[in-house]
mmCIF file of C-alpha atoms in Angstrom:
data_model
loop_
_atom_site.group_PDB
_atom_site.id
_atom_site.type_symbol
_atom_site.label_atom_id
_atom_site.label_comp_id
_atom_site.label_asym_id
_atom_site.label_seq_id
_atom_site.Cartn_x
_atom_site.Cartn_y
_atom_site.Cartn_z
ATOM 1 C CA UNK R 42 0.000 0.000 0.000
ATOM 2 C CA UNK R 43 2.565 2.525 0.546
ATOM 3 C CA UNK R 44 4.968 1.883 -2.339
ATOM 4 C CA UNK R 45 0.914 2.639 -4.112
ATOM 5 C CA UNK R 46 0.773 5.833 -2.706
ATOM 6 C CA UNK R 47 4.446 6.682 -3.283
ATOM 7 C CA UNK R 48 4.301 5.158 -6.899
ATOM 8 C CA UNK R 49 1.240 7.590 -6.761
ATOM 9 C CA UNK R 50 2.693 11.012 -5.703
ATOM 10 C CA UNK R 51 5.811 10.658 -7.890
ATOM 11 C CA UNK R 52 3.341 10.443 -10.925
ATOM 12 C CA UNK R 53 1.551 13.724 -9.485
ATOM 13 C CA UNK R 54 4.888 15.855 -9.046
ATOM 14 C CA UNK R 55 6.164 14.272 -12.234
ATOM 15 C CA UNK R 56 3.142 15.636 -14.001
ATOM 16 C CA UNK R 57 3.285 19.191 -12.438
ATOM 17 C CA UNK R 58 6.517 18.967 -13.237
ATOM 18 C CA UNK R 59 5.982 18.345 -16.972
ATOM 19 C CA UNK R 60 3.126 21.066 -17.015
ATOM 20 C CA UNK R 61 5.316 23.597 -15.279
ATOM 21 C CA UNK R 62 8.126 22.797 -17.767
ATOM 22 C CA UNK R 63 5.361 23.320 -20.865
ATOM 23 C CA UNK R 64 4.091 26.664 -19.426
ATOM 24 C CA UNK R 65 7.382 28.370 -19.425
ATOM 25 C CA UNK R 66 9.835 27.105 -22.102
ATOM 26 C CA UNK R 67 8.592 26.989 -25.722
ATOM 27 C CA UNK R 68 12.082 25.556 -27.361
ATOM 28 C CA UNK R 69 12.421 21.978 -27.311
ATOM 29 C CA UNK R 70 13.679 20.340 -24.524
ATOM 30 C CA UNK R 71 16.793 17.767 -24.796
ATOM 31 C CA UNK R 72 16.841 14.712 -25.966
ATOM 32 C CA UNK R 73 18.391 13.423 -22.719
ATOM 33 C CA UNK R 74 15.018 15.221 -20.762
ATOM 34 C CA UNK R 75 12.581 13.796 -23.520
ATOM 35 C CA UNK R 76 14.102 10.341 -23.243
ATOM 36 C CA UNK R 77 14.207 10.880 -19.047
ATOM 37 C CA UNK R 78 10.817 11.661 -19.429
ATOM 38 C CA UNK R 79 9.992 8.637 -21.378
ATOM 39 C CA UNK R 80 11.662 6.006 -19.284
ATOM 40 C CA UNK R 81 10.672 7.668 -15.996
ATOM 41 C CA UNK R 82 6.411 7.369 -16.821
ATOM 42 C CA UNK R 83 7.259 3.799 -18.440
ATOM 43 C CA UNK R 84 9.086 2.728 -15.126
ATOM 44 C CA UNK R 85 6.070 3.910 -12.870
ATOM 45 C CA UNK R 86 3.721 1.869 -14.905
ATOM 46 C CA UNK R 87 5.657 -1.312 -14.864
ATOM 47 C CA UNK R 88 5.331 -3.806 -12.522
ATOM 48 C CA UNK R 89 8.979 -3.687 -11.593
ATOM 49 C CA UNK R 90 8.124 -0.276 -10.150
ATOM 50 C CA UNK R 91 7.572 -1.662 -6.085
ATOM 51 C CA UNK R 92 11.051 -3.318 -6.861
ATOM 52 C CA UNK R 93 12.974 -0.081 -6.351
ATOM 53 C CA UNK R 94 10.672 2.790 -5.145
ATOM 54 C CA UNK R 95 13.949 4.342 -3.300
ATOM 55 C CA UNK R 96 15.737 5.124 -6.730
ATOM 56 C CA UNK R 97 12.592 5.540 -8.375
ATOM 57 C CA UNK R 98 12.072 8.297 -6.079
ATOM 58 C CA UNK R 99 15.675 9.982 -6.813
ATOM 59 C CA UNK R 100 15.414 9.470 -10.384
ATOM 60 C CA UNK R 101 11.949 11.700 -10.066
ATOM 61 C CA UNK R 102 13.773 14.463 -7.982
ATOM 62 C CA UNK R 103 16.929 14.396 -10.225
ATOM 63 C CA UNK R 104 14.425 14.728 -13.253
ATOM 64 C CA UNK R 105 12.606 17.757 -11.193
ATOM 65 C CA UNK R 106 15.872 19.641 -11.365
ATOM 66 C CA UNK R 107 16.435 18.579 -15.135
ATOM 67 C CA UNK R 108 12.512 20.309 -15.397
ATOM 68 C CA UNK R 109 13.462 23.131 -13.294
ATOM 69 C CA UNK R 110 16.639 23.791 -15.170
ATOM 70 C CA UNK R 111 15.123 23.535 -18.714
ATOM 71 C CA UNK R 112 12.271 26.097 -17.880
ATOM 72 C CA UNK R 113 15.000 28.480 -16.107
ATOM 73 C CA UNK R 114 17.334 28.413 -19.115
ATOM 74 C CA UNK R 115 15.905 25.825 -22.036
ATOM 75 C CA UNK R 116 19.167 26.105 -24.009
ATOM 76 C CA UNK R 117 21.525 26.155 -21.323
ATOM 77 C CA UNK R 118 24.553 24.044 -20.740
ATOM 78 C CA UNK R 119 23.617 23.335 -17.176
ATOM 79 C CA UNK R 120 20.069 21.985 -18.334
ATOM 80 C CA UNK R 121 21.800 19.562 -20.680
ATOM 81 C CA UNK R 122 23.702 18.370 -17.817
ATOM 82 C CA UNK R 123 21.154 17.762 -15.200
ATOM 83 C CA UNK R 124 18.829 16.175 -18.103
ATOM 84 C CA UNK R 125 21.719 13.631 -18.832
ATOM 85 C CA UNK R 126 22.072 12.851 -15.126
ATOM 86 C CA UNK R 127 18.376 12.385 -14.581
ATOM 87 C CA UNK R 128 18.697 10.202 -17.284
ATOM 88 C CA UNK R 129 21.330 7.975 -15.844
ATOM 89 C CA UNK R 130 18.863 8.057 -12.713
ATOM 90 C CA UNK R 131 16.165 6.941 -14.156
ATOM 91 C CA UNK R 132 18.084 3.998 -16.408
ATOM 92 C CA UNK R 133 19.859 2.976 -13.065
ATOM 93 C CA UNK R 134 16.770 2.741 -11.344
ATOM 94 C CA UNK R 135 14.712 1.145 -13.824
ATOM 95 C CA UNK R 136 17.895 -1.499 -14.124
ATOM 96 C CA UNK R 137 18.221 -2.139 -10.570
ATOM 97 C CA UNK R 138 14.589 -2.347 -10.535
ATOM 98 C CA UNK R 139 14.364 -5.001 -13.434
ATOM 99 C CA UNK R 140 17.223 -6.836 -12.013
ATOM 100 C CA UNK R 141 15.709 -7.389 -8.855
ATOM 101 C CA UNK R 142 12.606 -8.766 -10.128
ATOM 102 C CA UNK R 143 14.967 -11.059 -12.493
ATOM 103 C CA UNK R 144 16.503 -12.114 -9.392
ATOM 104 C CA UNK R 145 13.376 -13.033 -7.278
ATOM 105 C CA UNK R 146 11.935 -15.199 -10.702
ATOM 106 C CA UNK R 147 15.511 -16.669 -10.755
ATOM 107 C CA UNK R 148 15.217 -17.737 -7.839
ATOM 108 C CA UNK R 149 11.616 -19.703 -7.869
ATOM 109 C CA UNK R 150 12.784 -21.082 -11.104
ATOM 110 C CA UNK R 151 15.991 -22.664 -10.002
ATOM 111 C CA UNK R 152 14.080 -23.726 -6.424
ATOM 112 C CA UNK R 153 11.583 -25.094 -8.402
ATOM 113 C CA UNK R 154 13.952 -27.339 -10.620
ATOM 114 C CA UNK R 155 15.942 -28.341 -7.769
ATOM 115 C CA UNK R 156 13.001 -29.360 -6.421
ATOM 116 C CA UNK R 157 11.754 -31.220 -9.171
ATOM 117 C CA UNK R 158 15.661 -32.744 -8.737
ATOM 118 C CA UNK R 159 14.486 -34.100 -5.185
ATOM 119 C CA UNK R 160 11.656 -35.745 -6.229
ATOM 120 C CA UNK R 161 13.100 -37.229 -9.155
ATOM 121 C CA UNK R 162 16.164 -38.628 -7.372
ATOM 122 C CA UNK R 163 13.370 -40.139 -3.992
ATOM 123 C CA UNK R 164 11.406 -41.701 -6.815
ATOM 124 C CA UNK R 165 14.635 -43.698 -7.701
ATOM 125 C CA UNK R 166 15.735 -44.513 -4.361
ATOM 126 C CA UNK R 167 12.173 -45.562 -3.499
ATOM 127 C CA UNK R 168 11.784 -47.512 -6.681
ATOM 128 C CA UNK R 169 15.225 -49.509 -5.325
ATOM 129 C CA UNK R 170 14.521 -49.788 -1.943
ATOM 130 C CA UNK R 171 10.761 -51.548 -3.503
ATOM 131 C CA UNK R 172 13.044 -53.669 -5.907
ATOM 132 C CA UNK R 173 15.556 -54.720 -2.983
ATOM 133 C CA UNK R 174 12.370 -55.775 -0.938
ATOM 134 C CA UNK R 175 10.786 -57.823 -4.035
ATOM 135 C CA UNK R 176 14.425 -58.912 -4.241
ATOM 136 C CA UNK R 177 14.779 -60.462 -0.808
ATOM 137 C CA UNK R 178 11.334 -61.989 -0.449
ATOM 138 C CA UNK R 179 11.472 -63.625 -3.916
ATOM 139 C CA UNK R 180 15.042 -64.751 -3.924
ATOM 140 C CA UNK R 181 15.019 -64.327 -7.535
ATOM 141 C CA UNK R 182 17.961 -61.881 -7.635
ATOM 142 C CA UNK R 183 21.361 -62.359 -6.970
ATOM 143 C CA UNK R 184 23.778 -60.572 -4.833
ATOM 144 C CA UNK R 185 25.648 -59.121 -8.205
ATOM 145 C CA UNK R 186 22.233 -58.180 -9.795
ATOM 146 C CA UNK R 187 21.343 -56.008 -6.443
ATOM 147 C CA UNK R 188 25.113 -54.703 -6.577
ATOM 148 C CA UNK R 189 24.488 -53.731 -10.757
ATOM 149 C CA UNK R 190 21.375 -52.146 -9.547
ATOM 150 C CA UNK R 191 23.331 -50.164 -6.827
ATOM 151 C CA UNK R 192 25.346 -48.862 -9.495
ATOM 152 C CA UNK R 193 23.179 -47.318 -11.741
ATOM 153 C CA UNK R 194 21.720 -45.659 -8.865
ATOM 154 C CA UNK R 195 24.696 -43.924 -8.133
ATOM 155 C CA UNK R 196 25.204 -43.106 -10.930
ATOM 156 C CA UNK R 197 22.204 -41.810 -11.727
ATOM 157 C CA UNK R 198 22.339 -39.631 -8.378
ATOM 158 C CA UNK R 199 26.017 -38.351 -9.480
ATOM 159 C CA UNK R 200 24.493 -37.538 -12.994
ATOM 160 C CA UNK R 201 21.785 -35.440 -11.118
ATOM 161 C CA UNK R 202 24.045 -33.425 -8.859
ATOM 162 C CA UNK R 203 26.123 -32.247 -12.144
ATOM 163 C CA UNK R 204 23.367 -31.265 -13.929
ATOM 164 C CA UNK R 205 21.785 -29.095 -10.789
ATOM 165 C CA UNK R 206 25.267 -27.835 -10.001
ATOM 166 C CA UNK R 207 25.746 -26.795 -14.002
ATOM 167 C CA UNK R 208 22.364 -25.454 -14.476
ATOM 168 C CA UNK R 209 23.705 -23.289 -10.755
ATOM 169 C CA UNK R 210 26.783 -22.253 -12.790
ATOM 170 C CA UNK R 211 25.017 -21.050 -15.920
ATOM 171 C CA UNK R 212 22.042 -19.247 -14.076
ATOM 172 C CA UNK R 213 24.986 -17.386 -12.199
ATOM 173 C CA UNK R 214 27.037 -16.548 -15.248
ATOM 174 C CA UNK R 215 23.636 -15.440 -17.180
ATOM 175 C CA UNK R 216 22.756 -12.816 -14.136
ATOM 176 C CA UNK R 217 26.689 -11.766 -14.146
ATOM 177 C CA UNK R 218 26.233 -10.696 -17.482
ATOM 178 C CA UNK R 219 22.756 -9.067 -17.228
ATOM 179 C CA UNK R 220 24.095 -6.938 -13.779
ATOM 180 C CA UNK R 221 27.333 -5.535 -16.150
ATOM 181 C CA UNK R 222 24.399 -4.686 -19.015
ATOM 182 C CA UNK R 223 22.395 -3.459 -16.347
ATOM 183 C CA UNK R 224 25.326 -0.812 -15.598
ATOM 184 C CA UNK R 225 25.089 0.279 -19.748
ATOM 185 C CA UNK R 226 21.334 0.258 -20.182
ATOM 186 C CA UNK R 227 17.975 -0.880 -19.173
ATOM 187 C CA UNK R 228 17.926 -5.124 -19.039
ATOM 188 C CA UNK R 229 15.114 -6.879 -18.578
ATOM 189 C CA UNK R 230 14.316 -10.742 -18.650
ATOM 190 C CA UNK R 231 11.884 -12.681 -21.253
ATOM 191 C CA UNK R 232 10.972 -16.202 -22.314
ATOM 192 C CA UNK R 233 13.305 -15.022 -25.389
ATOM 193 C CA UNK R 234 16.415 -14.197 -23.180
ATOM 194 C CA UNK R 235 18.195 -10.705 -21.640
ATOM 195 C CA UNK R 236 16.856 -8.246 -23.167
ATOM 196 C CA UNK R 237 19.401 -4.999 -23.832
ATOM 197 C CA UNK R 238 17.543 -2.060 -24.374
ATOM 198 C CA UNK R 239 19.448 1.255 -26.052
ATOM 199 C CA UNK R 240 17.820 4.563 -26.854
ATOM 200 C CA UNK R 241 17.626 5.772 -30.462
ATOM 201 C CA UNK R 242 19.081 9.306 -29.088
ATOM 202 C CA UNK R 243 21.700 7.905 -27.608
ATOM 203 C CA UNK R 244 22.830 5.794 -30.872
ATOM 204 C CA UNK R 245 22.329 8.139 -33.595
ATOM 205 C CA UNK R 246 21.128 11.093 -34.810
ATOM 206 C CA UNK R 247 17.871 12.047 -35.883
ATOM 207 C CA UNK R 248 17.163 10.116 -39.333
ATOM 208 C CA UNK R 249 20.978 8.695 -39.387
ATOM 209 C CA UNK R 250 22.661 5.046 -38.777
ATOM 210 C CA UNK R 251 25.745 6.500 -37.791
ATOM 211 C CA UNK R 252 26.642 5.887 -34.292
ATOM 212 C CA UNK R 253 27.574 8.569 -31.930
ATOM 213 C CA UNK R 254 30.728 8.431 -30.262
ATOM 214 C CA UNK R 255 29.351 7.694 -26.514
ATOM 215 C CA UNK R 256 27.370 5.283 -28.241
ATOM 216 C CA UNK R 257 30.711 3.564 -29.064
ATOM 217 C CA UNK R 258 31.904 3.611 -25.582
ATOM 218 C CA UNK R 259 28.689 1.587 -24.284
ATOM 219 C CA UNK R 260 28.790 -0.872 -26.614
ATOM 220 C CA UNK R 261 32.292 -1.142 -26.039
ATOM 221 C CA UNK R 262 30.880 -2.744 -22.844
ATOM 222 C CA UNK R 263 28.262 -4.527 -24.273
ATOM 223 C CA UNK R 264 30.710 -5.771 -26.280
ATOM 224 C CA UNK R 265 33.005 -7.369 -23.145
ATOM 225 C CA UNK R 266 29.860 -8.498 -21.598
ATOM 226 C CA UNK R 267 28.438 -10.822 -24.637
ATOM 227 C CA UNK R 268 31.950 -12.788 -24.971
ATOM 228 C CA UNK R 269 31.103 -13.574 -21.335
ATOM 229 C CA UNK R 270 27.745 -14.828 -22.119
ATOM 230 C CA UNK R 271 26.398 -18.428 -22.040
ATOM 231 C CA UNK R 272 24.390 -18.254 -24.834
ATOM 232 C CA UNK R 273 22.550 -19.444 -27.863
ATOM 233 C CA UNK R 274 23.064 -16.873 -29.814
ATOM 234 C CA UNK R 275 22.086 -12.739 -29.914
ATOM 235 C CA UNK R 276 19.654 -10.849 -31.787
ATOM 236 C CA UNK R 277 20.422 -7.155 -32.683
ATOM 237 C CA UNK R 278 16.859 -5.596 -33.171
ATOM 238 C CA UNK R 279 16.345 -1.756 -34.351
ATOM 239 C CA UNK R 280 13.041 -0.189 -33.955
ATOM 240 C CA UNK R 281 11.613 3.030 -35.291
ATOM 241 C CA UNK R 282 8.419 5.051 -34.223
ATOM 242 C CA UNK R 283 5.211 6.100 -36.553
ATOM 243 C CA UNK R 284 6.757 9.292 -37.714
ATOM 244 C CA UNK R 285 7.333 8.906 -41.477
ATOM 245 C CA UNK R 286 6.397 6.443 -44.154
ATOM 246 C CA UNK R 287 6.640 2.684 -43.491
ATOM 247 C CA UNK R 288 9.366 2.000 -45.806
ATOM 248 C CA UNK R 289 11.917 4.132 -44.626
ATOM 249 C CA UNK R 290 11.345 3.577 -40.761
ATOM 250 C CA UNK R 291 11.777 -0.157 -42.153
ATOM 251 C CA UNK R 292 15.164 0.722 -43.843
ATOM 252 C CA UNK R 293 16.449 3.008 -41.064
ATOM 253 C CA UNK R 294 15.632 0.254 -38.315
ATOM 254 C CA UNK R 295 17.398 -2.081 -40.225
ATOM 255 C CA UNK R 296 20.284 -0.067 -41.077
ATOM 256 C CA UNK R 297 20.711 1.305 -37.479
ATOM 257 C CA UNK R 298 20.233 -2.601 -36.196
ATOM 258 C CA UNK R 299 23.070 -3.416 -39.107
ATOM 259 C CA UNK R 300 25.540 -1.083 -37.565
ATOM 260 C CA UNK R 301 25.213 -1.825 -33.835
ATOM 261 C CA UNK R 302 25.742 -5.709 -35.012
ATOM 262 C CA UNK R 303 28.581 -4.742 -36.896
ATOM 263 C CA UNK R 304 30.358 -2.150 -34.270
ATOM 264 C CA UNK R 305 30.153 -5.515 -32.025
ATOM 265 C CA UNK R 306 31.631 -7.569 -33.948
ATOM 266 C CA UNK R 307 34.782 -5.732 -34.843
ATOM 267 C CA UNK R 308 34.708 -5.667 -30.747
ATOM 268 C CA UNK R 309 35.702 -9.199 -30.614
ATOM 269 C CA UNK R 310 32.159 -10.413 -30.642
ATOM 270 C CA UNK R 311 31.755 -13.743 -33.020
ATOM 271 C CA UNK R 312 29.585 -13.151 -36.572
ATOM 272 C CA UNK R 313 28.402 -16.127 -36.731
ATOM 273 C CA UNK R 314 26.781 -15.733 -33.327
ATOM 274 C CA UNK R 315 24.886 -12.287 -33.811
ATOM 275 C CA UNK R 316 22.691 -11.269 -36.243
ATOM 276 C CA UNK R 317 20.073 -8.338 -36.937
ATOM 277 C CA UNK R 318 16.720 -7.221 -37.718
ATOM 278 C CA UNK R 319 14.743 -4.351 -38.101
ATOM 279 C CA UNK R 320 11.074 -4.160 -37.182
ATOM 280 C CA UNK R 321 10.269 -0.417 -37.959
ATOM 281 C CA UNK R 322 7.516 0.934 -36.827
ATOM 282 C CA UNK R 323 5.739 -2.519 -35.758
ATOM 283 C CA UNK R 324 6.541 -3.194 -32.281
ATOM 284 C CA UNK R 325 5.773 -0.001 -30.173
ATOM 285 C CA UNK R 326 6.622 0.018 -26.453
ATOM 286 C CA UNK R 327 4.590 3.810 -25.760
ATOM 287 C CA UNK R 328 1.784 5.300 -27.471
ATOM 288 C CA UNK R 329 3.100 7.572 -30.678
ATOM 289 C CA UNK R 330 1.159 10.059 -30.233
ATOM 290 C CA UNK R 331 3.247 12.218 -27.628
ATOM 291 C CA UNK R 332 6.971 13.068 -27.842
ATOM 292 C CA UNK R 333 7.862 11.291 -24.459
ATOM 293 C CA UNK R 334 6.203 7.866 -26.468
ATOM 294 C CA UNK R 335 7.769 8.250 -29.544
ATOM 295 C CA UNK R 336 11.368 8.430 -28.280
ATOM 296 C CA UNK R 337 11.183 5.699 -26.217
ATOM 297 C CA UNK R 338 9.785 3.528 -29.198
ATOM 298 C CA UNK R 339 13.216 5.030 -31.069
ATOM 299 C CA UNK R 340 15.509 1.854 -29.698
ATOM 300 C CA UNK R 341 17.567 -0.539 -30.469
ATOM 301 C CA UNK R 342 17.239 -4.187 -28.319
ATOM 302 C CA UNK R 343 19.675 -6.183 -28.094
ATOM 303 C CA UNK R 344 18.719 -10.307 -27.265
ATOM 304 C CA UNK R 345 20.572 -12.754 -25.504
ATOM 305 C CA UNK R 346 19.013 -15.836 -26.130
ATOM 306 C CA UNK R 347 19.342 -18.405 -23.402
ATOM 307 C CA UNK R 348 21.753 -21.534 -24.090
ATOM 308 C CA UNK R 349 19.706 -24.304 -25.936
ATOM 309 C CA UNK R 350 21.106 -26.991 -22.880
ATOM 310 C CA UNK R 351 22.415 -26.491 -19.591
ATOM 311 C CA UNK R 352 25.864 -29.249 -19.849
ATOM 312 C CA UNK R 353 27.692 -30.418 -17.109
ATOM 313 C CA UNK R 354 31.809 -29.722 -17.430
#
């Protein structure tokens, strides 16, 4: 109930906030603010949002001096600034939010394997203490069948503990890698793997497939973080919003997707294990119709597809 009413008031200030920032600045605010913006009212409406009300709450008042700021001085340097560290704010908190609700599924996923481990392993012991029982009151078995039987007991036990203890290994490896993306961008989890997700603004420019050189620098560490990866493969997906005719959102989502793929790979990443896609203007995360929407449908995803079989080494 309270991380309700606090989820709540940060909407309310967030929205006088926006209003306030409307009323007194008519030149457009940053990118960095409109994509701060964007994440911020998709973060309070996700259900990861009672994950991490505490950074939640200083990404909204670092974004309340970024609103401040811009209707102070719109064009200032110091409004860029505090825009760009809301921003961070609200992509760390949004991270650390998704992270700890990747954790928590983790969690009932590997308890609930392990436990389907244990029962698996007391069916076979029960099944061999029945067939020692039969054994002995029957007399039809000898002492080197029961021994045989023993055996492939054991071993089937042994061949249980590796697999729990490498499916242990992988799901720590997997949220390794997703807490060092985490740092770069917003992660989530799916049925379809980690996914990576980049803003358009922070890529390119407007209408361009050229990245940017802090773009470079992240995916520099996206880079280091996929070699680490246990994984089936990775997906580089570029997305678009409605503004503009359907072809070339098609051809700029795919070109954009194209060059993040290839930046990665001349990072050491392997081309036969990443490819990419672009979807244009199909998949929309916000509604299009406001700017706050529209930039945050302007991505690029990047997926991490889960490893096809957990193997024990």
């Amino acid at each position: 109930m309270r991380n309700h009413v606090m989820k709540t008031k940060l909407i309310a200030s967030l929205s006088a906030a926006f209003i306030l920032g409307a009323g007194c600045a008519t030149v457009e605010p940053p990118k960095e603010l409109v994509s701060a913006r964007a994440q911020y009212e998709a973060a309070m409406k996700s259900p990861t949002a009672q994950q991490n009300p505490a950074g939640l709450y200083d990404a909204k008042k670092a974004l309340d001096v970024a609103n401040e700021a811009y209707g102070e001085d719109p064009e200032g340097e110091e409004t860029r600034d505090f825009a760009y560290l809301a921003l961070r704010k609200v992509e760390l908190a949004n991270a650390k939010a998704s992270s700890e609700l990747a954790v928590a599924q983790k969690n009932k996923l590997v308890n609930s394997r392990m436990k389907q481990t244990e029962q698996s392993l007391a069916e076979t012991q029960k099944q061999l203490e029945q067939s020692k029982l039969a054994m002995k009151d029957n007399e039809r078995m000898t002492a080197e069948e029961i021994r045989k039987r023993d055996e492939a007991l054991a071993k089937t036990s042994e061949e249980l503990e590796k697999e729990r203890q490498a499916r242990a290994e992988a799901e720590k490896k997997a949220q390794s890698v997703a807490d060092e993306l985490a740092r770069v961008a917003s992660t989530k989890r799916e049925a379809r793997g980690i996914v990576l997700t980049l803003s358009g603004a922070v890529l390119f420019t407007s209408n361009q497939a050229t990245l940017l050189a802090g773009a470079r620098t992240k995916l520099d560490e996206v880079a280091v973080a996929l070699q680490k990866a246990e994984s089936s493969g990775f997906v580089v997906e570029g997305h678009t919003d409605s503004v503009g005719g359907e072809a070339s959102n098609q051809a700029l989502s795919e070109r954009r997707a194209q060059a993040v793929r290839d930046y990665l790979v001349s990072k050491g990443v392997p081309p036969e294990d990443i490819t990419s896609v672009g979807y244009g203007k199909q998949r929309p995360i916000a509604d299009n119709t406001s700017a706050e929407g529209r930039a945050n449908n302007r991505r690029v995803e990047i997926v991490i597809k889960p490893p096809n079989t957990v193997t024990a080494r």
